[in-house]
């Protein structure tokens, strides 16, 4: 179940239209969010996803101080058997405090979506992202140090105006180092009204397509390799329903957000199960039920 905690964005990444159409950041009051979470938990909801364009700057506009890690602690104190997820996080605002709260709280799913966008500091600056690859990577390393099981996903844009071949290769290198469990990849396309849309040095379509293919090949190889290491492991999985591709199989997600298909003799939708991984592919796992 999705719970919106704030709307708007103050960041003005040069490719993005959100701050122009949604306006500046506005946080909901913690007591209103908590009341909604309590109601959901009492009704038996198993997963709650907190939503905002940049959840890490939650609370900056509130009179009574309550930052995002504080809000997470309050939510985790609510009675009930549920997991908390959140998105999206801006890397410049993902704090050590947030990572530490995540590591400490069993109710927070051990999955972090941290959009990198580019592995080149020059391109990141042209995007107005206000972090460097090095500072970004330090945060990933700290997450993995405190939570070795954490899964990490990202968004990547290829073909941002002026991106050179060398800068694109820096992104490939970053992706190999980051070893994402999942990456949402985008070919840059201009949004009218944004600074990047009128920048000189727009990249030809063919070059963008070629970079995208190389990025996908690299990322797919990493995902398959990582998924294969999970064969034989057991996971708690929330069943999401019948598989879209096979009526005889059900689909669920691990705490880290990995998709897993498994056979079942009844409908477990909305329930937690323990599964053992029996096979792995690039985008999903196959498993069998160990306990209900
Ligand atoms: Fe804000 Fe995200 Fe858009 Fe950047 S990409 S302006 S952080 S909504």
mmCIF file of N, CA, C and O and ligand atoms in Angstrom, residues 9-13 15-19 53-54 88 90 117 129, ligand 1:
data_model
loop_
_atom_site.group_PDB
_atom_site.id
_atom_site.type_symbol
_atom_site.label_atom_id
_atom_site.label_comp_id
_atom_site.label_asym_id
_atom_site.label_seq_id
_atom_site.Cartn_x
_atom_site.Cartn_y
_atom_site.Cartn_z
ATOM 1 N N UNK A 9 9.199 19.144 -5.322
ATOM 2 C CA UNK A 9 10.650 18.932 -5.294
ATOM 3 C C UNK A 9 11.359 20.277 -5.440
ATOM 4 O O UNK A 9 10.907 21.134 -6.198
ATOM 5 N N UNK A 10 12.472 20.429 -4.702
ATOM 6 C CA UNK A 10 13.236 21.683 -4.757
ATOM 7 C C UNK A 10 14.522 21.549 -5.553
ATOM 8 O O UNK A 10 15.365 22.424 -5.506
ATOM 9 N N UNK A 11 14.722 20.431 -6.229
ATOM 10 C CA UNK A 11 16.068 20.144 -6.732
ATOM 11 C C UNK A 11 16.416 20.657 -8.122
ATOM 12 O O UNK A 11 17.562 20.892 -8.417
ATOM 13 N N UNK A 12 15.470 20.760 -8.990
ATOM 14 C CA UNK A 12 15.730 21.282 -10.343
ATOM 15 C C UNK A 12 16.871 20.566 -11.063
ATOM 16 O O UNK A 12 17.805 21.211 -11.553
ATOM 17 N N UNK A 13 16.802 19.240 -11.125
ATOM 18 C CA UNK A 13 17.715 18.521 -12.016
ATOM 19 C C UNK A 13 17.386 19.031 -13.421
ATOM 20 O O UNK A 13 16.207 19.227 -13.748
ATOM 21 N N UNK A 15 17.139 17.929 -16.337
ATOM 22 C CA UNK A 15 16.340 17.158 -17.303
ATOM 23 C C UNK A 15 14.901 16.978 -16.860
ATOM 24 O O UNK A 15 14.098 16.375 -17.571
ATOM 25 N N UNK A 16 14.549 17.452 -15.653
ATOM 26 C CA UNK A 16 13.290 17.024 -15.024
ATOM 27 C C UNK A 16 12.266 18.148 -14.940
ATOM 28 O O UNK A 16 12.592 19.289 -14.589
ATOM 29 N N UNK A 17 11.035 17.794 -15.187
ATOM 30 C CA UNK A 17 9.957 18.787 -15.232
ATOM 31 C C UNK A 17 9.210 18.891 -13.884
ATOM 32 O O UNK A 17 8.468 19.845 -13.639
ATOM 33 N N UNK A 18 9.471 17.908 -12.994
ATOM 34 C CA UNK A 18 8.674 17.811 -11.753
ATOM 35 C C UNK A 18 8.580 19.117 -10.953
ATOM 36 O O UNK A 18 7.483 19.544 -10.586
ATOM 37 N N UNK A 19 9.719 19.792 -10.657
ATOM 38 C CA UNK A 19 9.597 20.995 -9.821
ATOM 39 C C UNK A 19 8.718 22.079 -10.464
ATOM 40 O O UNK A 19 8.110 22.881 -9.750
ATOM 41 N N UNK A 53 8.925 12.677 -3.937
ATOM 42 C CA UNK A 53 9.926 12.863 -5.000
ATOM 43 C C UNK A 53 11.326 12.753 -4.426
ATOM 44 O O UNK A 53 12.244 12.285 -5.078
ATOM 45 N N UNK A 54 11.490 13.229 -3.200
ATOM 46 C CA UNK A 54 12.787 13.155 -2.531
ATOM 47 C C UNK A 54 12.523 12.969 -1.043
ATOM 48 O O UNK A 54 12.538 13.927 -0.273
ATOM 49 N N UNK A 88 11.296 8.198 -3.538
ATOM 50 C CA UNK A 88 12.645 8.038 -4.055
ATOM 51 C C UNK A 88 13.620 8.824 -3.177
ATOM 52 O O UNK A 88 13.249 9.823 -2.584
ATOM 53 N N UNK A 90 17.133 11.036 -2.936
ATOM 54 C CA UNK A 90 18.156 11.771 -3.691
ATOM 55 C C UNK A 90 19.506 11.493 -3.034
ATOM 56 O O UNK A 90 19.649 11.694 -1.827
ATOM 57 N N UNK A 117 22.014 8.067 -12.022
ATOM 58 C CA UNK A 117 21.832 8.833 -13.275
ATOM 59 C C UNK A 117 23.056 8.836 -14.184
ATOM 60 O O UNK A 117 22.935 8.570 -15.362
ATOM 61 N N UNK A 129 22.938 17.561 -10.285
ATOM 62 C CA UNK A 129 22.599 16.540 -9.280
ATOM 63 C C UNK A 129 23.269 16.825 -7.930
ATOM 64 O O UNK A 129 22.876 16.291 -6.904
HETATM 65 FE FE1 LIG B 1 13.409 16.421 -8.167
HETATM 66 FE FE2 LIG B 1 13.875 13.876 -8.821
HETATM 67 FE FE3 LIG B 1 13.175 15.647 -10.691
HETATM 68 FE FE4 LIG B 1 15.589 15.845 -9.604
HETATM 69 S S1 LIG B 1 14.810 14.127 -10.848
HETATM 70 S S2 LIG B 1 14.154 17.534 -9.965
HETATM 71 S S3 LIG B 1 15.155 15.180 -7.498
HETATM 72 S S4 LIG B 1 11.926 14.957 -8.965
#
